[in-house]
PDB file of C-alpha atoms and ligand atoms in Angstrom:
ATOM      1  CA  MET A   1      -0.253   0.021   0.048  1.00 48.00           C
ATOM      2  CA  PRO A   2       1.466   3.605  -0.794  1.00 55.00           C
ATOM      3  CA  ASP A   3       2.051   6.552   0.988  1.00 62.00           C
ATOM      4  CA  THR A   4       2.010   4.322   4.319  1.00 76.00           C
ATOM      5  CA  GLU A   5       4.635   6.571   6.285  1.00 81.00           C
ATOM      6  CA  PHE A   6       1.864   8.823   5.989  1.00 85.00           C
ATOM      7  CA  LEU A   7      -0.853   7.187   7.894  1.00 92.00           C
ATOM      8  CA  PRO A   8      -0.025   7.767  11.434  1.00 93.00           C
ATOM      9  CA  GLU A   9      -0.218  11.626  10.632  1.00 93.00           C
ATOM     10  CA  LEU A  10      -3.459  11.442   8.844  1.00 94.00           C
ATOM     11  CA  ALA A  11      -4.702   9.519  11.644  1.00 96.00           C
ATOM     12  CA  GLU A  12      -3.486  12.445  13.972  1.00 96.00           C
ATOM     13  CA  ARG A  13      -4.821  14.959  12.063  1.00 95.00           C
ATOM     14  CA  PHE A  14      -8.614  13.119  11.808  1.00 96.00           C
ATOM     15  CA  ALA A  15      -8.273  12.998  15.670  1.00 96.00           C
ATOM     16  CA  ALA A  16      -6.964  16.670  16.113  1.00 96.00           C
ATOM     17  CA  LYS A  17     -10.255  17.955  13.731  1.00 93.00           C
ATOM     18  CA  GLY A  18     -13.011  16.103  14.817  1.00 93.00           C
ATOM     19  CA  VAL A  19     -15.394  16.710  11.964  1.00 96.00           C
ATOM     20  CA  ARG A  20     -17.230  15.388   9.695  1.00 96.00           C
ATOM     21  CA  LEU A  21     -15.459  13.246   7.055  1.00 97.00           C
ATOM     22  CA  HIS A  22     -16.734  14.857   3.971  1.00 96.00           C
ATOM     23  CA  SER A  23     -16.094  18.306   5.498  1.00 95.00           C
ATOM     24  CA  PHE A  24     -11.994  17.080   6.426  1.00 97.00           C
ATOM     25  CA  LEU A  25     -11.698  16.161   2.917  1.00 96.00           C
ATOM     26  CA  ARG A  26     -12.965  19.572   1.598  1.00 95.00           C
ATOM     27  CA  ASP A  27     -10.578  21.290   4.197  1.00 94.00           C
ATOM     28  CA  GLN A  28      -7.186  22.227   2.129  1.00 91.00           C
ATOM     29  CA  GLY A  29      -5.815  22.881   5.484  1.00 89.00           C
ATOM     30  CA  ALA A  30      -6.160  19.524   6.366  1.00 89.00           C
ATOM     31  CA  ILE A  31      -5.509  17.373   3.341  1.00 87.00           C
ATOM     32  CA  ALA A  32      -4.766  19.617   0.406  1.00 88.00           C
ATOM     33  CA  GLY A  33      -6.597  18.657  -3.247  1.00 86.00           C
ATOM     34  CA  LEU A  34     -10.325  17.358  -3.169  1.00 90.00           C
ATOM     35  CA  GLY A  35     -13.018  18.697  -4.436  1.00 88.00           C
ATOM     36  CA  ARG A  36     -16.762  18.054  -3.721  1.00 90.00           C
ATOM     37  CA  ARG A  37     -16.646  15.366  -6.325  1.00 91.00           C
ATOM     38  CA  LEU A  38     -13.913  13.585  -4.657  1.00 93.00           C
ATOM     39  CA  ALA A  39     -14.540  14.109  -1.096  1.00 96.00           C
ATOM     40  CA  ASN A  40     -17.879  12.053  -2.023  1.00 96.00           C
ATOM     41  CA  GLU A  41     -15.982   9.899  -4.294  1.00 96.00           C
ATOM     42  CA  VAL A  42     -13.625   8.652  -1.470  1.00 97.00           C
ATOM     43  CA  CYS A  43     -16.402   8.553   1.154  1.00 98.00           C
ATOM     44  CA  HIS A  44     -17.998   5.964  -1.371  1.00 97.00           C
ATOM     45  CA  ARG A  45     -14.833   4.023  -1.523  1.00 97.00           C
ATOM     46  CA  ALA A  46     -13.896   3.835   1.442  1.00 98.00           C
ATOM     47  CA  LYS A  47     -17.516   2.932   2.914  1.00 98.00           C
ATOM     48  CA  LEU A  48     -17.146   5.565   5.657  1.00 98.00           C
ATOM     49  CA  SER A  49     -20.202   7.628   6.243  1.00 97.00           C
ATOM     50  CA  PRO A  50     -19.445  11.464   5.170  1.00 96.00           C
ATOM     51  CA  PHE A  51     -20.792  12.524   8.106  1.00 95.00           C
ATOM     52  CA  ALA A  52     -18.467  10.760  10.443  1.00 96.00           C
ATOM     53  CA  SER A  53     -16.674  12.198  12.992  1.00 97.00           C
ATOM     54  CA  THR A  54     -13.238  12.140  12.140  1.00 97.00           C
ATOM     55  CA  LYS A  55     -12.152  11.925  16.004  1.00 96.00           C
ATOM     56  CA  SER A  56     -14.219   8.606  15.294  1.00 95.00           C
ATOM     57  CA  LEU A  57     -11.823   6.872  12.048  1.00 97.00           C
ATOM     58  CA  GLY A  58      -8.558   6.154  13.906  1.00 96.00           C
ATOM     59  CA  ILE A  59      -5.457   4.353  11.845  1.00 96.00           C
ATOM     60  CA  ASP A  60      -7.680   2.025  10.191  1.00 96.00           C
ATOM     61  CA  GLY A  61     -10.081   4.879   8.685  1.00 97.00           C
ATOM     62  CA  ALA A  62      -7.210   6.892   7.279  1.00 96.00           C
ATOM     63  CA  LYS A  63      -5.841   3.302   5.728  1.00 96.00           C
ATOM     64  CA  LYS A  64      -9.513   3.200   4.292  1.00 97.00           C
ATOM     65  CA  VAL A  65      -9.062   7.142   2.987  1.00 96.00           C
ATOM     66  CA  VAL A  66      -5.338   7.122   1.582  1.00 95.00           C
ATOM     67  CA  ALA A  67      -6.939   4.030  -0.555  1.00 95.00           C
ATOM     68  CA  ALA A  68      -9.637   5.184  -1.699  1.00 96.00           C
ATOM     69  CA  ILE A  69      -8.011   8.475  -2.655  1.00 94.00           C
ATOM     70  CA  HIS A  70      -5.455   6.345  -4.843  1.00 93.00           C
ATOM     71  CA  GLU A  71      -8.114   4.428  -6.373  1.00 93.00           C
ATOM     72  CA  ALA A  72     -10.753   7.525  -7.539  1.00 92.00           C
ATOM     73  CA  ILE A  73      -7.785   9.457  -8.440  1.00 90.00           C
ATOM     74  CA  ASP A  74      -6.395   6.785 -10.767  1.00 92.00           C
ATOM     75  CA  GLU A  75      -9.694   5.712 -12.318  1.00 89.00           C
ATOM     76  CA  GLY A  76     -10.397   9.502 -12.689  1.00 85.00           C
ATOM     77  CA  LEU A  77      -6.812  10.090 -14.681  1.00 87.00           C
ATOM     78  CA  ALA A  78      -7.648   6.840 -16.424  1.00 89.00           C
ATOM     79  CA  TYR A  79     -10.936   8.671 -18.100  1.00 87.00           C
ATOM     80  CA  GLU A  80      -8.874  11.361 -18.426  1.00 86.00           C
ATOM     81  CA  ARG A  81      -6.193  10.030 -20.849  1.00 89.00           C
ATOM     82  CA  GLY A  82      -8.849   8.322 -22.449  1.00 89.00           C
ATOM     83  CA  ARG A  83     -10.686  11.426 -23.817  1.00 86.00           C
ATOM     84  CA  PRO A  84      -9.720  13.555 -26.419  1.00 87.00           C
ATOM     85  CA  ASP A  85     -10.927  16.622 -24.550  1.00 85.00           C
ATOM     86  CA  MET A  86     -11.339  17.556 -21.390  1.00 77.00           C
ATOM     87  CA  SER A  87     -14.407  16.366 -19.358  1.00 75.00           C
ATOM     88  CA  SER A  88     -16.198  18.214 -16.743  1.00 76.00           C
ATOM     89  CA  SER A  89     -16.672  17.357 -13.317  1.00 69.00           C
ATOM     90  CA  ALA A  90     -20.234  16.300 -14.072  1.00 67.00           C
ATOM     91  CA  ASP A  91     -19.103  13.732 -16.916  1.00 72.00           C
ATOM     92  CA  ARG A  92     -16.260  11.860 -14.991  1.00 74.00           C
ATOM     93  CA  PRO A  93     -16.998   8.193 -13.946  1.00 75.00           C
ATOM     94  CA  GLY A  94     -17.964   7.488 -10.597  1.00 86.00           C
ATOM     95  CA  GLY A  95     -20.379   6.008  -7.915  1.00 91.00           C
ATOM     96  CA  VAL A  96     -22.351   8.752  -6.019  1.00 95.00           C
ATOM     97  CA  HIS A  97     -21.083  12.435  -6.810  1.00 92.00           C
ATOM     98  CA  HIS A  98     -24.374  14.072  -8.451  1.00 89.00           C
ATOM     99  CA  ARG A  99     -25.866  10.369  -8.995  1.00 92.00           C
ATOM    100  CA  ALA A 100     -28.518  11.158  -6.519  1.00 93.00           C
ATOM    101  CA  GLY A 101     -31.773   8.680  -7.181  1.00 94.00           C
ATOM    102  CA  GLN A 102     -29.646   6.269  -9.115  1.00 95.00           C
ATOM    103  CA  PRO A 103     -28.420   3.019  -8.348  1.00 96.00           C
ATOM    104  CA  CYS A 104     -25.464   2.401  -6.527  1.00 96.00           C
ATOM    105  CA  PRO A 105     -23.136   0.929  -8.712  1.00 95.00           C
ATOM    106  CA  VAL A 106     -21.828  -0.994  -5.986  1.00 96.00           C
ATOM    107  CA  CYS A 107     -24.548  -2.763  -4.229  1.00 97.00           C
ATOM    108  CA  GLY A 108     -27.748  -1.847  -6.317  1.00 97.00           C
ATOM    109  CA  ASP A 109     -28.996   0.677  -2.677  1.00 97.00           C
ATOM    110  CA  THR A 110     -30.552   4.278  -4.348  1.00 96.00           C
ATOM    111  CA  VAL A 111     -27.487   7.428  -4.177  1.00 96.00           C
ATOM    112  CA  ARG A 112     -28.892   9.419  -1.658  1.00 95.00           C
ATOM    113  CA  GLU A 113     -27.935  13.723  -1.323  1.00 94.00           C
ATOM    114  CA  VAL A 114     -27.751  16.084   1.294  1.00 93.00           C
ATOM    115  CA  SER A 115     -27.659  19.512  -0.403  1.00 90.00           C
ATOM    116  CA  TYR A 116     -25.831  22.526   1.182  1.00 87.00           C
ATOM    117  CA  ALA A 117     -25.870  26.232  -0.363  1.00 85.00           C
ATOM    118  CA  LYS A 118     -22.575  25.166  -1.857  1.00 84.00           C
ATOM    119  CA  TYR A 119     -22.393  21.714  -2.675  1.00 86.00           C
ATOM    120  CA  SER A 120     -23.758  18.224  -2.312  1.00 90.00           C
ATOM    121  CA  VAL A 121     -22.954  15.247   0.065  1.00 95.00           C
ATOM    122  CA  ASN A 122     -23.506  12.137  -2.061  1.00 96.00           C
ATOM    123  CA  TYR A 123     -23.577   8.595  -0.204  1.00 96.00           C
ATOM    124  CA  CYS A 124     -25.456   5.532  -0.247  1.00 97.00           C
ATOM    125  CA  PRO A 125     -27.137   4.283   2.715  1.00 96.00           C
ATOM    126  CA  THR A 126     -26.041   0.237   1.779  1.00 97.00           C
ATOM    127  CA  CYS A 127     -22.320   0.901   1.282  1.00 98.00           C
ATOM    128  CA  GLN A 128     -21.884   4.006   3.953  1.00 97.00           C
ATOM    129  CA  THR A 129     -24.279   4.466   6.858  1.00 96.00           C
ATOM    130  CA  ASN A 130     -25.636   0.672   7.416  1.00 95.00           C
ATOM    131  CA  GLY A 131     -28.123   1.292   5.842  1.00 95.00           C
ATOM    132  CA  LYS A 132     -29.595   5.044   7.244  1.00 93.00           C
ATOM    133  CA  VAL A 133     -30.951   7.219   5.599  1.00 92.00           C
ATOM    134  CA  LEU A 134     -29.721  10.553   6.200  1.00 84.00           C
ATOM    135  CA  ALA A 135     -32.018  13.549   6.784  1.00 74.00           C
ATOM    136  CA  ASP A 136     -32.399  15.739   3.328  1.00 68.00           C
ATOM    137  CA  ASN A 137     -31.315  19.191   4.793  1.00 59.00           C
ATOM    138  CA  THR A 138     -34.019  20.214   1.409  1.00 56.00           C
ATOM    139  CA  THR A 139     -36.684  19.145   3.745  1.00 49.00           C
ATOM    140  CA  SER A 140     -35.301  18.832   7.085  1.00 46.00           C
ATOM    141  CA  LYS A 141     -33.294  21.789   8.283  1.00 46.00           C
ATOM    142  CA  PHE A 142     -31.634  19.839  11.270  1.00 46.00           C
ATOM    143  CA  LEU A 143     -29.233  17.396  10.158  1.00 44.00           C
ATOM    144  CA  LYS A 144     -26.967  15.371  12.493  1.00 42.00           C
TER     145      LYS A 144
HETATM  146 ZN1  LIG B 201     -23.721   0.934  -1.849  1.00 58.83          ZN
END
């Protein structure tokens, strides 16, 4: 596995931050270079809830997240290299990002969405939240 020397540091940052995993992944001060799409895709690939507290993840969570980042980026690059032009983010392959209402490519469950002003969190309940469907704040403002 690549980047194993980085795992303890990532686990420390998880513990120090104590924020939702999706927020951590988008925080350029915590881990640079991931945007909204990859934050969704990395959580899905890692089979972790985007709303999990980073305090709960530990070294096992760090391993899953690092592996998922590599997979998601490698897949995205392979896709770009196979095209004659640059794709837009919405075109790129993925499991959950901008796929609310569609079947999860891994398990077939329906991909869900929680929307915020500037981004949406997409996730698969079966893969990521033990089947729990989180409140969609387009109808409920009190998401936990
Ligand atoms: Zn799934």
